[in-house]
């Protein structure tokens, strides 16, 4: 059915090195595959957040007056932090005036009463009065995007696609807006397709170069289900509104796990915005799930355009496991790049299409994750030179641009750790990409020359803040910067020399409405300080790799005085999930809230975290429950030894694998922690195996990379025993620390049974336990009201034991 390049699993972050062809993708492999369309054959062949005030009626039954007052006080404070908006996206549009452009920002703010995130758009006129000066003139009020799933400007900025995914069986709505009015409204019934994917994983919405067609990924129509009535089986089927019959369930179909429980099959569609016609792309294998589509440059030898997209096989696990394993946050799922001709023919045979200057397809690869089995690992960046005549070959040369960094030298580039590109990441030279990537415990902005393979850090070397690129204004950069004690601030960067010289960038602070927050919050944050600590490995054995012997990092946040009435503030040790994730020095309203309650925070990036090279990351699989536990205890010893904390008042908090670590710590070091809180924790790997959407994760983290070859849905008694011994529940007899459990009932990653079993066992042995289950929440517990209630209860629970 298709001719294929040699497969290299899992790609993401596709871009063409021009304004014409640039997918944002979660692809991570290096194979390009082509499908034959039935209509015309191709000639040739890729884990914590915060929500108002809690009323008396909502108080837990039996709560005493002191605790009730604490709830009321902390809820009011938490509301202050919740009101600070996040800066999510930005776009820059050219203006008619010289040295002028227009910026559009998408920001988010929690809407607690509606239990949703409120998305608003705020615009600004940008005047570049000189190279060293820029002025942003903001519109007086933002506009709320009620009911909007996503917005996507066209390449020229002259049109705007607004997507409204409706609930249940209502049609999906596509709106095409011009500069001053709605130009087209297209309603697409469920019989054509379901909701568009806008979640950042399968998501792909791409305008063609003439801005007449839009390709996107949407849910395939549901298959017909059997219908029944009072006479039995109804052959002609039925609608939901037919009261004389009912719809049966039909065959069960697997989904893609966590966050996709109500979605089965992302598929590819193209809409003609002039006619309103929608076509499903035919000729793609039914065994493939598609995502992250982009248009390739037009051909000068024919009337067809190609679509390039990412495809994942249903058999995506170790040894091609015959099931869909959970895919969200799991970059180790093999996938590849594919190309297929678009369905609409806009050009007559004797017309020659415009030939855009797209020359290279650039993509990120997570081959190291696929090969090792770790759900996330160090990325690499690759380039495919797109044929000038657009005649695709079955084997295109793949050029390495950024290789995997195994063990970085001190202070040097640690490797590429990013999950997406901008829709337009190119400087005017057409070969320099601007992107954001993790560098130790910070996020930085990098430039990558895809021809010379030169990598430069553009953000200040002496900055401990985290930076993200928002958009490019020609050869200038619009970015956002923040720290644990500084909410997001807009930055505008400009280059001080020639583009082909050593990169030197200056960054201007941009005054904006986003940094306006209450005097109370401003006062709390101004009293804080933070630093990044280098923690020596406690057991630097020679059998460890060089990267695994290097120091890891911890973020330390404290009050400038770090004392209350002469005594050290209580400490909260905070642990990220994954384990192959990372805690960054970016602003977090939930952690700022905990700091404002008078706690010092120690946020540990134990070995196995992203951002420190591949050897350090791969040192953890097979040693979970020991190496990571020892790293956390060594970090605690480090700050205790420096006299920065009171060892008698230490709390610990973590979610997912961070919850795994938390429950391990209170079992293995029961005298070190006075209180704990966990969010959807992994407590028993042997129980998790049969219930999670990622059972392969259990094998790899328990056995190491060899775990891929041991994977089975029915593990042996020997393996079950090993999984149990690696789990926190193996140490539960020693636990005496009071524990707060926050659990999402719809969690498919670490199902609620895992936390409940551990909590019930603690109650059996008399340990104080508090359990809150959120009926509609998944693994992240991110719905505004649930998130608010989570951190409010963490604050009150810790206060009870850390007086």
JSON list of N, CA, C and O in Angstrom, two decimals, residues 1-26:
[
{"chain": "A", "resi": 1, "resn": "UNK", "atom": "N", "xyz": [0.81, -1.21, 0.00]},
{"chain": "A", "resi": 1, "resn": "UNK", "atom": "CA", "xyz": [0.00, 0.00, 0.00]},
{"chain": "A", "resi": 1, "resn": "UNK", "atom": "C", "xyz": [0.84, 1.26, 0.00]},
{"chain": "A", "resi": 1, "resn": "UNK", "atom": "O", "xyz": [0.42, 2.32, -0.42]},
{"chain": "A", "resi": 2, "resn": "UNK", "atom": "N", "xyz": [2.04, 1.16, 0.54]},
{"chain": "A", "resi": 2, "resn": "UNK", "atom": "CA", "xyz": [2.88, 2.35, 0.61]},
{"chain": "A", "resi": 2, "resn": "UNK", "atom": "C", "xyz": [4.34, 1.96, 0.56]},
{"chain": "A", "resi": 2, "resn": "UNK", "atom": "O", "xyz": [4.71, 0.87, 0.95]},
{"chain": "A", "resi": 3, "resn": "UNK", "atom": "N", "xyz": [5.14, 2.85, 0.01]},
{"chain": "A", "resi": 3, "resn": "UNK", "atom": "CA", "xyz": [6.59, 2.64, 0.08]},
{"chain": "A", "resi": 3, "resn": "UNK", "atom": "C", "xyz": [7.15, 3.48, 1.22]},
{"chain": "A", "resi": 3, "resn": "UNK", "atom": "O", "xyz": [6.69, 4.58, 1.46]},
{"chain": "A", "resi": 4, "resn": "UNK", "atom": "N", "xyz": [8.14, 2.95, 1.88]},
{"chain": "A", "resi": 4, "resn": "UNK", "atom": "CA", "xyz": [8.52, 3.49, 3.18]},
{"chain": "A", "resi": 4, "resn": "UNK", "atom": "C", "xyz": [10.02, 3.66, 3.27]},
{"chain": "A", "resi": 4, "resn": "UNK", "atom": "O", "xyz": [10.78, 2.86, 2.75]},
{"chain": "A", "resi": 5, "resn": "UNK", "atom": "N", "xyz": [10.45, 4.71, 3.97]},
{"chain": "A", "resi": 5, "resn": "UNK", "atom": "CA", "xyz": [11.85, 4.84, 4.33]},
{"chain": "A", "resi": 5, "resn": "UNK", "atom": "C", "xyz": [12.17, 3.91, 5.48]},
{"chain": "A", "resi": 5, "resn": "UNK", "atom": "O", "xyz": [11.28, 3.49, 6.20]},
{"chain": "A", "resi": 6, "resn": "UNK", "atom": "N", "xyz": [13.44, 3.59, 5.70]},
{"chain": "A", "resi": 6, "resn": "UNK", "atom": "CA", "xyz": [13.79, 2.77, 6.87]},
{"chain": "A", "resi": 6, "resn": "UNK", "atom": "C", "xyz": [13.25, 3.41, 8.13]},
{"chain": "A", "resi": 6, "resn": "UNK", "atom": "O", "xyz": [13.45, 4.59, 8.38]},
{"chain": "A", "resi": 7, "resn": "UNK", "atom": "N", "xyz": [12.51, 2.64, 8.93]},
{"chain": "A", "resi": 7, "resn": "UNK", "atom": "CA", "xyz": [11.80, 3.21, 10.07]},
{"chain": "A", "resi": 7, "resn": "UNK", "atom": "C", "xyz": [12.75, 3.53, 11.21]},
{"chain": "A", "resi": 7, "resn": "UNK", "atom": "O", "xyz": [13.63, 2.77, 11.54]},
{"chain": "A", "resi": 8, "resn": "UNK", "atom": "N", "xyz": [12.56, 4.70, 11.78]},
{"chain": "A", "resi": 8, "resn": "UNK", "atom": "CA", "xyz": [13.22, 5.08, 13.03]},
{"chain": "A", "resi": 8, "resn": "UNK", "atom": "C", "xyz": [12.14, 5.64, 13.91]},
{"chain": "A", "resi": 8, "resn": "UNK", "atom": "O", "xyz": [11.55, 6.64, 13.58]},
{"chain": "A", "resi": 9, "resn": "UNK", "atom": "N", "xyz": [11.82, 5.01, 15.04]},
{"chain": "A", "resi": 9, "resn": "UNK", "atom": "CA", "xyz": [10.56, 5.32, 15.72]},
{"chain": "A", "resi": 9, "resn": "UNK", "atom": "C", "xyz": [10.47, 6.71, 16.31]},
{"chain": "A", "resi": 9, "resn": "UNK", "atom": "O", "xyz": [11.43, 7.28, 16.76]},
{"chain": "A", "resi": 10, "resn": "UNK", "atom": "N", "xyz": [9.30, 7.20, 16.31]},
{"chain": "A", "resi": 10, "resn": "UNK", "atom": "CA", "xyz": [8.74, 8.34, 17.03]},
{"chain": "A", "resi": 10, "resn": "UNK", "atom": "C", "xyz": [9.34, 9.71, 16.76]},
{"chain": "A", "resi": 10, "resn": "UNK", "atom": "O", "xyz": [10.45, 10.01, 17.13]},
{"chain": "A", "resi": 11, "resn": "UNK", "atom": "N", "xyz": [8.54, 10.52, 16.07]},
{"chain": "A", "resi": 11, "resn": "UNK", "atom": "CA", "xyz": [8.93, 11.87, 15.71]},
{"chain": "A", "resi": 11, "resn": "UNK", "atom": "C", "xyz": [7.97, 12.87, 16.30]},
{"chain": "A", "resi": 11, "resn": "UNK", "atom": "O", "xyz": [6.86, 12.56, 16.58]},
{"chain": "A", "resi": 12, "resn": "UNK", "atom": "N", "xyz": [8.42, 14.10, 16.40]},
{"chain": "A", "resi": 12, "resn": "UNK", "atom": "CA", "xyz": [7.49, 15.16, 16.68]},
{"chain": "A", "resi": 12, "resn": "UNK", "atom": "C", "xyz": [8.15, 16.49, 16.44]},
{"chain": "A", "resi": 12, "resn": "UNK", "atom": "O", "xyz": [9.35, 16.60, 16.43]},
{"chain": "A", "resi": 13, "resn": "UNK", "atom": "N", "xyz": [7.34, 17.53, 16.20]},
{"chain": "A", "resi": 13, "resn": "UNK", "atom": "CA", "xyz": [7.87, 18.85, 15.99]},
{"chain": "A", "resi": 13, "resn": "UNK", "atom": "C", "xyz": [8.33, 19.08, 14.57]},
{"chain": "A", "resi": 13, "resn": "UNK", "atom": "O", "xyz": [9.47, 19.42, 14.31]},
{"chain": "A", "resi": 14, "resn": "UNK", "atom": "N", "xyz": [7.44, 18.87, 13.59]},
{"chain": "A", "resi": 14, "resn": "UNK", "atom": "CA", "xyz": [7.82, 19.02, 12.20]},
{"chain": "A", "resi": 14, "resn": "UNK", "atom": "C", "xyz": [7.84, 20.48, 11.79]},
{"chain": "A", "resi": 14, "resn": "UNK", "atom": "O", "xyz": [6.97, 21.24, 12.15]},
{"chain": "A", "resi": 15, "resn": "UNK", "atom": "N", "xyz": [8.80, 20.86, 10.96]},
{"chain": "A", "resi": 15, "resn": "UNK", "atom": "CA", "xyz": [8.84, 22.21, 10.41]},
{"chain": "A", "resi": 15, "resn": "UNK", "atom": "C", "xyz": [9.49, 22.17, 9.04]},
{"chain": "A", "resi": 15, "resn": "UNK", "atom": "O", "xyz": [10.43, 21.43, 8.82]},
{"chain": "A", "resi": 16, "resn": "UNK", "atom": "N", "xyz": [8.96, 23.00, 8.11]},
{"chain": "A", "resi": 16, "resn": "UNK", "atom": "CA", "xyz": [9.68, 23.27, 6.89]},
{"chain": "A", "resi": 16, "resn": "UNK", "atom": "C", "xyz": [10.41, 24.58, 7.04]},
{"chain": "A", "resi": 16, "resn": "UNK", "atom": "O", "xyz": [9.92, 25.51, 7.67]},
{"chain": "A", "resi": 17, "resn": "UNK", "atom": "N", "xyz": [11.61, 24.68, 6.49]},
{"chain": "A", "resi": 17, "resn": "UNK", "atom": "CA", "xyz": [12.44, 25.85, 6.70]},
{"chain": "A", "resi": 17, "resn": "UNK", "atom": "C", "xyz": [12.04, 26.98, 5.77]},
{"chain": "A", "resi": 17, "resn": "UNK", "atom": "O", "xyz": [12.82, 27.44, 4.95]},
{"chain": "A", "resi": 18, "resn": "UNK", "atom": "N", "xyz": [10.79, 27.35, 5.85]},
{"chain": "A", "resi": 18, "resn": "UNK", "atom": "CA", "xyz": [10.28, 28.52, 5.14]},
{"chain": "A", "resi": 18, "resn": "UNK", "atom": "C", "xyz": [8.94, 28.82, 5.73]},
{"chain": "A", "resi": 18, "resn": "UNK", "atom": "O", "xyz": [8.46, 28.11, 6.59]},
{"chain": "A", "resi": 19, "resn": "UNK", "atom": "N", "xyz": [8.30, 29.87, 5.24]},
{"chain": "A", "resi": 19, "resn": "UNK", "atom": "CA", "xyz": [7.00, 30.21, 5.78]},
{"chain": "A", "resi": 19, "resn": "UNK", "atom": "C", "xyz": [5.93, 29.28, 5.26]},
{"chain": "A", "resi": 19, "resn": "UNK", "atom": "O", "xyz": [4.77, 29.43, 5.58]},
{"chain": "A", "resi": 20, "resn": "UNK", "atom": "N", "xyz": [6.31, 28.30, 4.41]},
{"chain": "A", "resi": 20, "resn": "UNK", "atom": "CA", "xyz": [5.27, 27.55, 3.77]},
{"chain": "A", "resi": 20, "resn": "UNK", "atom": "C", "xyz": [4.90, 26.23, 4.40]},
{"chain": "A", "resi": 20, "resn": "UNK", "atom": "O", "xyz": [3.78, 25.83, 4.31]},
{"chain": "A", "resi": 21, "resn": "UNK", "atom": "N", "xyz": [5.80, 25.56, 5.06]},
{"chain": "A", "resi": 21, "resn": "UNK", "atom": "CA", "xyz": [5.51, 24.19, 5.44]},
{"chain": "A", "resi": 21, "resn": "UNK", "atom": "C", "xyz": [6.11, 23.93, 6.79]},
{"chain": "A", "resi": 21, "resn": "UNK", "atom": "O", "xyz": [7.29, 23.76, 6.93]},
{"chain": "A", "resi": 22, "resn": "UNK", "atom": "N", "xyz": [5.29, 23.94, 7.82]},
{"chain": "A", "resi": 22, "resn": "UNK", "atom": "CA", "xyz": [5.86, 23.83, 9.16]},
{"chain": "A", "resi": 22, "resn": "UNK", "atom": "C", "xyz": [4.89, 23.19, 10.12]},
{"chain": "A", "resi": 22, "resn": "UNK", "atom": "O", "xyz": [4.13, 23.84, 10.79]},
{"chain": "A", "resi": 23, "resn": "UNK", "atom": "N", "xyz": [4.88, 21.87, 10.25]},
{"chain": "A", "resi": 23, "resn": "UNK", "atom": "CA", "xyz": [4.01, 21.26, 11.23]},
{"chain": "A", "resi": 23, "resn": "UNK", "atom": "C", "xyz": [4.54, 21.38, 12.64]},
{"chain": "A", "resi": 23, "resn": "UNK", "atom": "O", "xyz": [5.73, 21.33, 12.83]},
{"chain": "A", "resi": 24, "resn": "UNK", "atom": "N", "xyz": [3.62, 21.49, 13.58]},
{"chain": "A", "resi": 24, "resn": "UNK", "atom": "CA", "xyz": [3.98, 21.31, 14.99]},
{"chain": "A", "resi": 24, "resn": "UNK", "atom": "C", "xyz": [3.61, 19.88, 15.29]},
{"chain": "A", "resi": 24, "resn": "UNK", "atom": "O", "xyz": [2.49, 19.50, 15.08]},
{"chain": "A", "resi": 25, "resn": "UNK", "atom": "N", "xyz": [4.50, 19.08, 15.81]},
{"chain": "A", "resi": 25, "resn": "UNK", "atom": "CA", "xyz": [4.19, 17.69, 15.84]},
{"chain": "A", "resi": 25, "resn": "UNK", "atom": "C", "xyz": [4.78, 16.98, 17.03]},
{"chain": "A", "resi": 25, "resn": "UNK", "atom": "O", "xyz": [5.72, 17.41, 17.61]},
{"chain": "A", "resi": 26, "resn": "UNK", "atom": "N", "xyz": [4.18, 15.88, 17.35]},
{"chain": "A", "resi": 26, "resn": "UNK", "atom": "CA", "xyz": [4.70, 15.06, 18.42]},
{"chain": "A", "resi": 26, "resn": "UNK", "atom": "C", "xyz": [5.32, 13.83, 17.81]},
{"chain": "A", "resi": 26, "resn": "UNK", "atom": "O", "xyz": [5.30, 12.78, 18.37]}
]
